[in-house]
Coordinates of C-alpha atoms in Angstrom, one line a residue:
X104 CA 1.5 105.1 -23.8
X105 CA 4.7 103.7 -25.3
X106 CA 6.5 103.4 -22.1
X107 CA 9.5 101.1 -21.1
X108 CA 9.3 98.5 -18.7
X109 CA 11.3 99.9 -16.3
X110 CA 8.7 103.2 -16.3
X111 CA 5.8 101.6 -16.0
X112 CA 7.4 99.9 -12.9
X113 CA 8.3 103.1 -11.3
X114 CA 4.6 104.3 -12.4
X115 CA 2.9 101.4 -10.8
X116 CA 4.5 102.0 -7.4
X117 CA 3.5 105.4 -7.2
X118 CA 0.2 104.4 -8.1
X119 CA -2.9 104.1 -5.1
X120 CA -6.1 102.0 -5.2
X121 CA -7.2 99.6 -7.8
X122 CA -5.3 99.6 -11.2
X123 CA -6.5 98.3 -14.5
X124 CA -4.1 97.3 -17.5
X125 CA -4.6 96.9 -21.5
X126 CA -2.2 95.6 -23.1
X127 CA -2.8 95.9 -27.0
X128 CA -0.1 94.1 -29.5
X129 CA 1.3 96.4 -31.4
X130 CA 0.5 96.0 -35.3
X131 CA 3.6 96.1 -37.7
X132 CA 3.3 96.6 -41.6
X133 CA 5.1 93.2 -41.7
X134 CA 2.2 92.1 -40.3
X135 CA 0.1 93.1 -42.4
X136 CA 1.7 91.6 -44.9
X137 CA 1.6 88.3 -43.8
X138 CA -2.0 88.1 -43.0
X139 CA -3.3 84.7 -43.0
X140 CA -5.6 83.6 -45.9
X141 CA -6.8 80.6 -44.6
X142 CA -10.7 81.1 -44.3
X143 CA -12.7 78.5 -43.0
X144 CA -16.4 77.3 -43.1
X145 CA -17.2 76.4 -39.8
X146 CA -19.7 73.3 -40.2
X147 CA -21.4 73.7 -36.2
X148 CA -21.9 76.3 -33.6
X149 CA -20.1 77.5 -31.4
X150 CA -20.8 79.0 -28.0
X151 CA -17.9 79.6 -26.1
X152 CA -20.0 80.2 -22.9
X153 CA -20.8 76.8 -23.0
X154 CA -17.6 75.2 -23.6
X155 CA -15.4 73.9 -20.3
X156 CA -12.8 73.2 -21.9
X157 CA -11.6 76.5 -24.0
X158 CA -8.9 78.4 -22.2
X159 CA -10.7 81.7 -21.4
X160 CA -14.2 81.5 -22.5
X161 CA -14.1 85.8 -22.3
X162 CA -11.7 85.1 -25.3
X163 CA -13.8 82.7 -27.1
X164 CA -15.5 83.4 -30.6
X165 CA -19.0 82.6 -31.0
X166 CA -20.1 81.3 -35.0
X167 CA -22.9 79.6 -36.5
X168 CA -22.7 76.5 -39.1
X169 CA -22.2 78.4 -42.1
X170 CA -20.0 81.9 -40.9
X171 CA -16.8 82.0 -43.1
X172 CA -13.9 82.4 -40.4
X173 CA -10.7 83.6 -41.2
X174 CA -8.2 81.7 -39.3
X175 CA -5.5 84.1 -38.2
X176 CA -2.6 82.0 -36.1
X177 CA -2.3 78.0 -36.3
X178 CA 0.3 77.9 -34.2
X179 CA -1.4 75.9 -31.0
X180 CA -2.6 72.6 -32.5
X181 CA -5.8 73.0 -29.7
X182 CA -6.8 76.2 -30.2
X183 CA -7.0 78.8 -33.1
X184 CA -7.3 82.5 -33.5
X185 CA -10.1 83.2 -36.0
X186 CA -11.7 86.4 -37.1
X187 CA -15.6 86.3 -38.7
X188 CA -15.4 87.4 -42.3
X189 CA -17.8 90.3 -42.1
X190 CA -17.9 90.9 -38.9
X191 CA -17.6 94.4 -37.7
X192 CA -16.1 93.6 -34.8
X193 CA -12.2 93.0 -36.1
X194 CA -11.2 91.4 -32.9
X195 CA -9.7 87.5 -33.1
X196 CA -10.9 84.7 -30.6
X197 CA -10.0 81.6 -29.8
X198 CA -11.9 78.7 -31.6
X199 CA -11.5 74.7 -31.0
X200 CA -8.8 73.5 -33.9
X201 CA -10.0 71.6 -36.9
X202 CA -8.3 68.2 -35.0
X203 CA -8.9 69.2 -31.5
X204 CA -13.1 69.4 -32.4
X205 CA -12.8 65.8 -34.1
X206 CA -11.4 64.4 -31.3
X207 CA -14.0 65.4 -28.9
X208 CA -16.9 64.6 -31.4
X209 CA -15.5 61.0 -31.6
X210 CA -14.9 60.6 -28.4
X211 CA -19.3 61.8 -27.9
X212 CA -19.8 59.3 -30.3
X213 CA -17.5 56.5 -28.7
X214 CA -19.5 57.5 -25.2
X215 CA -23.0 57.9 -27.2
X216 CA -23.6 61.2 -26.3
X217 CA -23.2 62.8 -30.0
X218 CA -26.7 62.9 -31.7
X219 CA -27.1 60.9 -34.5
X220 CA -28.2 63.5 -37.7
X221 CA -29.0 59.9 -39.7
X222 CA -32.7 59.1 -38.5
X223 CA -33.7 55.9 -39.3
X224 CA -37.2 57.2 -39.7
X225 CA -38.0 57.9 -43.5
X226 CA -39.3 61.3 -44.0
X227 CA -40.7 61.9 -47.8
X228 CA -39.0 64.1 -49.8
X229 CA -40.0 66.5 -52.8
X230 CA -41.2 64.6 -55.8
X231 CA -41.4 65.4 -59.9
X232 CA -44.8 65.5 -59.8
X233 CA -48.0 64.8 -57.6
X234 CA -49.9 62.3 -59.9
X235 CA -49.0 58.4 -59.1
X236 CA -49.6 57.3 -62.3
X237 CA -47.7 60.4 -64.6
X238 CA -45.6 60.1 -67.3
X239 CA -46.3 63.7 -68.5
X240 CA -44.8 65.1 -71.1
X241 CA -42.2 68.3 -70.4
X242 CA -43.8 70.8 -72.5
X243 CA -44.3 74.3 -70.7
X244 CA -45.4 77.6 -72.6
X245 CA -45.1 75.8 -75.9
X246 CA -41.6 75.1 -75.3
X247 CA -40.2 71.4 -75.0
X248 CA -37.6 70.7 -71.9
X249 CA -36.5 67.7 -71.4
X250 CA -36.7 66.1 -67.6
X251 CA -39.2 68.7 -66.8
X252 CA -41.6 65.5 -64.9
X253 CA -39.8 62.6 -63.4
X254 CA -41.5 59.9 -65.5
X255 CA -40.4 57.6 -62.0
X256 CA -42.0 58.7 -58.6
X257 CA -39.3 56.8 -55.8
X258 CA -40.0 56.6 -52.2
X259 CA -36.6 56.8 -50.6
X260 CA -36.3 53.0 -50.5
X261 CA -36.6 52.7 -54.3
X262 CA -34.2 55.1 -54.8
X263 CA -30.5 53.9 -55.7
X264 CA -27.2 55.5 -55.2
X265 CA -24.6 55.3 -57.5
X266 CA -23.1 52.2 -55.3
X267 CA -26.3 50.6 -55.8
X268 CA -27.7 51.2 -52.4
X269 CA -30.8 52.7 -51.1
X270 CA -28.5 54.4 -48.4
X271 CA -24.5 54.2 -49.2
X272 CA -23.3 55.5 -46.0
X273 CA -23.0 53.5 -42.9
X274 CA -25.5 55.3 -40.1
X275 CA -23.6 54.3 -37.4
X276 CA -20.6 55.8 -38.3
X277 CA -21.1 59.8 -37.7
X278 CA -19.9 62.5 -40.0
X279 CA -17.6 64.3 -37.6
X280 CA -18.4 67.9 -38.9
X281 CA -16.0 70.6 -38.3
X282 CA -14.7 73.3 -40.3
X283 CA -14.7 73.1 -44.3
X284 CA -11.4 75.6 -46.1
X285 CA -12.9 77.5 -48.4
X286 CA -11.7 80.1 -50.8
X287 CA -13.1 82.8 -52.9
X288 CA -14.3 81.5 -56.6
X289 CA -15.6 83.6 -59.6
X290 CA -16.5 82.1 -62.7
X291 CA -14.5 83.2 -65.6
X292 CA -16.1 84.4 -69.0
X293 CA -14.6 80.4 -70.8
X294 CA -15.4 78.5 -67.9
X295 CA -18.0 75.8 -68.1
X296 CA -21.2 77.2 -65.3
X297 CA -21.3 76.1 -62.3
X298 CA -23.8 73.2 -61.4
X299 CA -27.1 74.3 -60.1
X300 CA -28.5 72.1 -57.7
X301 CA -32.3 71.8 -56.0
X302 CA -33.4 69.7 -53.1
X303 CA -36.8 69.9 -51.5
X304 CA -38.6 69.0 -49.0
X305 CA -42.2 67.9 -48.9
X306 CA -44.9 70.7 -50.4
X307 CA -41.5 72.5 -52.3
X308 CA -43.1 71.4 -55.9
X309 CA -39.3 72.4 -57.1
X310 CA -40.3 71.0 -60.6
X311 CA -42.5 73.6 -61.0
X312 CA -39.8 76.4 -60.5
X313 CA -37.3 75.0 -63.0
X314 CA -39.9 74.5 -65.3
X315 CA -40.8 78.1 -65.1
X316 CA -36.8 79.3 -64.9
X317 CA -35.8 76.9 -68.1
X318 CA -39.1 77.7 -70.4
X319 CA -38.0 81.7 -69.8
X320 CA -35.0 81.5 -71.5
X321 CA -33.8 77.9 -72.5
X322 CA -30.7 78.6 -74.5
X323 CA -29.2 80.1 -71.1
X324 CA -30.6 76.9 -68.8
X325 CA -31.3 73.5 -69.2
X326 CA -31.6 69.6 -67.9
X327 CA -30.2 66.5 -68.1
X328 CA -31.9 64.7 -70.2
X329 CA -32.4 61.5 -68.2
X330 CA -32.2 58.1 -69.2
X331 CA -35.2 55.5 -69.5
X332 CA -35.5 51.6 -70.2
X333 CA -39.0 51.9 -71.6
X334 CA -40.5 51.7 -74.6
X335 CA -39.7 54.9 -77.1
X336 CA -43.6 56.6 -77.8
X337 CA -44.1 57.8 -81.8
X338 CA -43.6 61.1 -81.1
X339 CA -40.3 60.8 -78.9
X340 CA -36.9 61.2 -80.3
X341 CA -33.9 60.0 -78.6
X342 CA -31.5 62.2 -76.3
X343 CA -34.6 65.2 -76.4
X344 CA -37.0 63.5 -74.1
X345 CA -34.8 60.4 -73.1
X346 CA -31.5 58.6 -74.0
X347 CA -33.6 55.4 -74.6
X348 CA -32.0 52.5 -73.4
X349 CA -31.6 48.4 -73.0
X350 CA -32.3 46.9 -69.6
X351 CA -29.1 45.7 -69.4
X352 CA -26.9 48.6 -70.9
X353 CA -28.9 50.7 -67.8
X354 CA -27.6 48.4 -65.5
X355 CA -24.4 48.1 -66.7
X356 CA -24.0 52.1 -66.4
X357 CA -25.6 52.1 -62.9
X358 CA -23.2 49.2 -61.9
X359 CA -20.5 51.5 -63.1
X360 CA -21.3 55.0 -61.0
X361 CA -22.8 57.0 -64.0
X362 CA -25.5 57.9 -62.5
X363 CA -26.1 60.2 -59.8
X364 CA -29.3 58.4 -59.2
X365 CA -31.8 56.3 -60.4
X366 CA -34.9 54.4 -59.7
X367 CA -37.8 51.8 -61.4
X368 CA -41.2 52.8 -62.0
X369 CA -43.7 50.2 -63.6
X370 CA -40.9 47.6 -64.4
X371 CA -39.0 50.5 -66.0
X372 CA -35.8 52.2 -65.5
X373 CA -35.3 56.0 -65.0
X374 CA -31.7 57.7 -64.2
X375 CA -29.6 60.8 -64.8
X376 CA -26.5 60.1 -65.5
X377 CA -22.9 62.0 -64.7
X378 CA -22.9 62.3 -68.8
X379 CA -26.1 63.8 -69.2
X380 CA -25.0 66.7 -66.7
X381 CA -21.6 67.3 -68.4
X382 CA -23.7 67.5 -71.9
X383 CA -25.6 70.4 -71.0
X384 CA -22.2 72.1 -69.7
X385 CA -20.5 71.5 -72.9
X386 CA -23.3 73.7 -74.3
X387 CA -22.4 76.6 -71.8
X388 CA -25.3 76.3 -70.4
X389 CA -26.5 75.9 -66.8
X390 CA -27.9 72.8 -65.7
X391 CA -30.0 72.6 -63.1
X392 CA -30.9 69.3 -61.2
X393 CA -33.6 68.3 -58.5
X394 CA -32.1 65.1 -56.5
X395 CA -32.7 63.5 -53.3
X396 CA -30.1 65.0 -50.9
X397 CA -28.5 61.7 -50.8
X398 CA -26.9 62.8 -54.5
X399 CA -25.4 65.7 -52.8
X400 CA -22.5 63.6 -52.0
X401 CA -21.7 62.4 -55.4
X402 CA -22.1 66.1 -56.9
X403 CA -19.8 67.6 -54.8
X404 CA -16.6 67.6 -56.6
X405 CA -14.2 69.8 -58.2
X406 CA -15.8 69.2 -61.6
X407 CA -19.0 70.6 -60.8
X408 CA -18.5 72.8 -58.2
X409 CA -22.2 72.4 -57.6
X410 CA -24.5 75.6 -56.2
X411 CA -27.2 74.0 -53.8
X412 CA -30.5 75.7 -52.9
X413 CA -32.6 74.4 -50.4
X414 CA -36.5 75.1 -51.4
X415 CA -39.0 74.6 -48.5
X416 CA -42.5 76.2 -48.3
X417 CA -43.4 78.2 -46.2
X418 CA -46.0 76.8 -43.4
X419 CA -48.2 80.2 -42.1
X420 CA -49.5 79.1 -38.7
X421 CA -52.8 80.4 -40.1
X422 CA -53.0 77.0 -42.0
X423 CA -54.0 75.0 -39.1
X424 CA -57.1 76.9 -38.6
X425 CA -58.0 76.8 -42.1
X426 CA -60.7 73.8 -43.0
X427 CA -59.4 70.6 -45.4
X428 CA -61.8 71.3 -47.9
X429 CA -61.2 75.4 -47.6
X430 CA -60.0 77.0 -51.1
X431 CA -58.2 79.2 -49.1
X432 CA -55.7 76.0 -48.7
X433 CA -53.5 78.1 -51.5
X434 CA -51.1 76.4 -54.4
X435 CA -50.9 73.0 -52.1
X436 CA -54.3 72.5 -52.4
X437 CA -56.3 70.7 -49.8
X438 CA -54.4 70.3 -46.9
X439 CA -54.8 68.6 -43.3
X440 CA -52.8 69.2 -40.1
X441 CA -51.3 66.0 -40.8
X442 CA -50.0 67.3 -44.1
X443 CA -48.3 69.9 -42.7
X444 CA -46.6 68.2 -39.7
X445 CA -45.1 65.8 -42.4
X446 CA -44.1 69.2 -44.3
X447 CA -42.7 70.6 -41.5
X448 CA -40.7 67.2 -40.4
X449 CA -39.6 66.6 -43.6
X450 CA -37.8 70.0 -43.7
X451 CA -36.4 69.9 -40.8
X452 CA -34.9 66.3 -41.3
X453 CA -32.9 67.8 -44.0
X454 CA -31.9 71.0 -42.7
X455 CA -30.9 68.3 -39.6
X456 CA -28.9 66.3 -42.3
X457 CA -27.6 68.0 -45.0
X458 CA -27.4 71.7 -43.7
X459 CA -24.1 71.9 -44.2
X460 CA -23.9 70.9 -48.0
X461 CA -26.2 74.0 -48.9
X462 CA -25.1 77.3 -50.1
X463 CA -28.5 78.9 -50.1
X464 CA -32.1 78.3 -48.4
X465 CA -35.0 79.6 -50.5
X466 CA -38.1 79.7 -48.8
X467 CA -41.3 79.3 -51.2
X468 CA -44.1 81.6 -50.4
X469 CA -45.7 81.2 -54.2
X470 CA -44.6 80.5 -57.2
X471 CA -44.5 83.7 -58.2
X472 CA -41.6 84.7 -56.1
X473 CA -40.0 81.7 -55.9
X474 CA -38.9 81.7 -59.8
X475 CA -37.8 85.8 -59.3
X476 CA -35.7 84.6 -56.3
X477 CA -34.5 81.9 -58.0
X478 CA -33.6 83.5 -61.4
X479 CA -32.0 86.2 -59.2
X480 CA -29.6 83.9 -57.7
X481 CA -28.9 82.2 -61.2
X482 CA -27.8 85.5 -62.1
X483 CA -25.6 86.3 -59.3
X484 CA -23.7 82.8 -59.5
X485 CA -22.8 84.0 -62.9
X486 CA -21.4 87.5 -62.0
X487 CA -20.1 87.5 -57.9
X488 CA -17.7 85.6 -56.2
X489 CA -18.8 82.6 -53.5
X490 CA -17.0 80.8 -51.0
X491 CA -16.0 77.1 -52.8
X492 CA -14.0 73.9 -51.3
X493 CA -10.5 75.1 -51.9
X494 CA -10.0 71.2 -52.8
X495 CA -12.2 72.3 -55.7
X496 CA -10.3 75.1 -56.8
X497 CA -6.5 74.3 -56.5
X498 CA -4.9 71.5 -58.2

């Protein structure tokens, strides 16, 4: 009502019964002006109903792990006052501070009460191809693709990391997830494509879709074509279905990082390396990879600014009813209760562990409509704007 302090005195002891006051900060054009452009990722939930410590939990501001936050004042090192990009509601809460939520994770952790994401248990993941003995060759509609089939098929423990080991980080010591700054990225017409990456979990067949994406129009996407210590076959030729490779030039490469990973399969060598990856780019073309979500870690950089979709089927209750030997079992074929807990399991371990390195889940109901998903979202990367790592933007 734009009084001064001294009216609203005089009105307030005139005033009877109960009185109620709200005070709204007046907005400047300066203000506006200076609008912050930090945005954050925020990397866990938050319920402020739940949270004893926050200040006024009326004032809090609820998120999910994944809501883009736009972080308005920065001023209390405890707590900031974020805004949720999209939101309709324009109001700012509080939210812990980037520091402030480390320190109370570590101290969970020091007292053991933080959950541990890193299960020792070893949950399968998604594989090249469902026959133990394949080395199939990647032709698909009359069109040759290199990497199409894995010629190796790795349990987790054969598996390598760049470092060499089967599982690089140290389980004991927790990945103190927070908030990620991000800024808005749009490829520009010169600029080498983004890095497409696909993880999946048990049942996801995610071979299959890039098959299908890359044999539909292979001078816009491709692989990397991986490399193999075995023997070259008469109708091979070198660097279209393998870089074909010594023994100890492999290992001299995998001793050196150049792979992102790489495994043995009958006393032979298989491994894509960082080269492979940056040759397909150098052709403006898309790659797109299937790793073990391990990789993740390797691909995220400012090079690649890497685009990961999550494929997991999709488990009808309906399933459980259905007999082993039914053909009503669909695309994955004969399938027991069993199966499907281990399906079910071995999605949830990685949503569990590696949530928060994926930009998009796609959820496989056929084939059919997986490959239209995904050559919808291999369009849009090309054409909108995504939230990216400002560390992989800004120099």
């Amino acid at each position: 009502m734009h009084k001064r302090p001294d009216e609203i005195s005089q009105l307030l002891s005139q005033s009877q019964g109960s009185i109620t006051l709200k005070i709204i900060p007046a907005i400047k054009e300066e203000d506006r002006l200076k609008e912050s452009k930090v945005f954050m990722r925020a990397l866990f939930d938050y319920v402020p109903l739940e949270d004893k410590a926050t200040p006024c939990q009326e004032a809090g501001l609820p998120f999910k792990r994944g809501d883009i936050l736009q972080v308005v004042s920065l001023d209390d090192a405890t707590w900031w006052q974020a805004k949720k990009v999209g939101d309709s509601n324009l109001r700012a809460g509080l939210i812990p501070s980037k520091q402030f939520q480390e320190r109370r994770l570590a101290y969970r952790h020091k007292m053991g009460t933080l959950p541990n994401s890193k299960s020792p248990k070893q949950t399968a993941y998604d594989q090249g191809c469902d026959k133990e003995d394949c080395d199939c060759e990647g032709y698909f509609n009359g069109h040759y693709i290199a990497g199409l089939r894995r010629s190796f098929r790795l349990s987790r423990k054969d598996r390598q990391s760049p470092t060499g080991e089967a599982n690089a980080s140290d389980p004991t010591e927790p990945e103190l997830l927070t908030y990620e700054e991000v800024t808005r990225y749009q490829q520009r017409p010169n600029e080498r494509p983004r890095l497409v990456v696909l993880i999946g979990s048990l049942g996801a067949r995610i071979n299959e879709l890039k098959q299908k994406v890359i044999a539909e129009n292979p001078h816009r996407y491709a692989v990397a074509v991986p490399h193999t210590t075995r023997p070259r076959k008469s109708h091979e030729k070198e660097g279209v279905e393998y870089h074909f490779v010594s023994k100890q030039a492999f290992e001299a490469d995998a001793q050196n990082d150049k792979f992102i990973e790489y495994g043995e399969y009958k006393d032979n060598l298989y491994g894509t390396s960082i080269e492979a990856i940056r040759s397909v780019q150098a052709k403006n073309k898309m790659c797109l990879v299937d790793v073990q979500p391990e990789a993740l870690h390797t691909l995220r950089t400012a090079e690649f600014k890497p685009y990961v979709i999550f494929v997991k089927p999709r488990i009808h209750e309906g399933r459980r009813r259905r007999s082993a030997s039914s053909p009503a079992a669909g695309e994955h074929g004969r399938l027991t209760e069993e199966d499907l807990q281990e399906m079910r399991q071995s999605a949830q371990q990685i949503e569990q562990e590696y949530d928060h390195l994926v930009d998009r889940v796609l959820i496989k109901e056929d084939t059919a409509s997986a490959c239209a998903e995904l050559r919808t979202i291999l369009e849009r990367l090309e054409r909108e704007a995504f939230w990216l790592p400002v560390s992989w933007v800004r120099n």
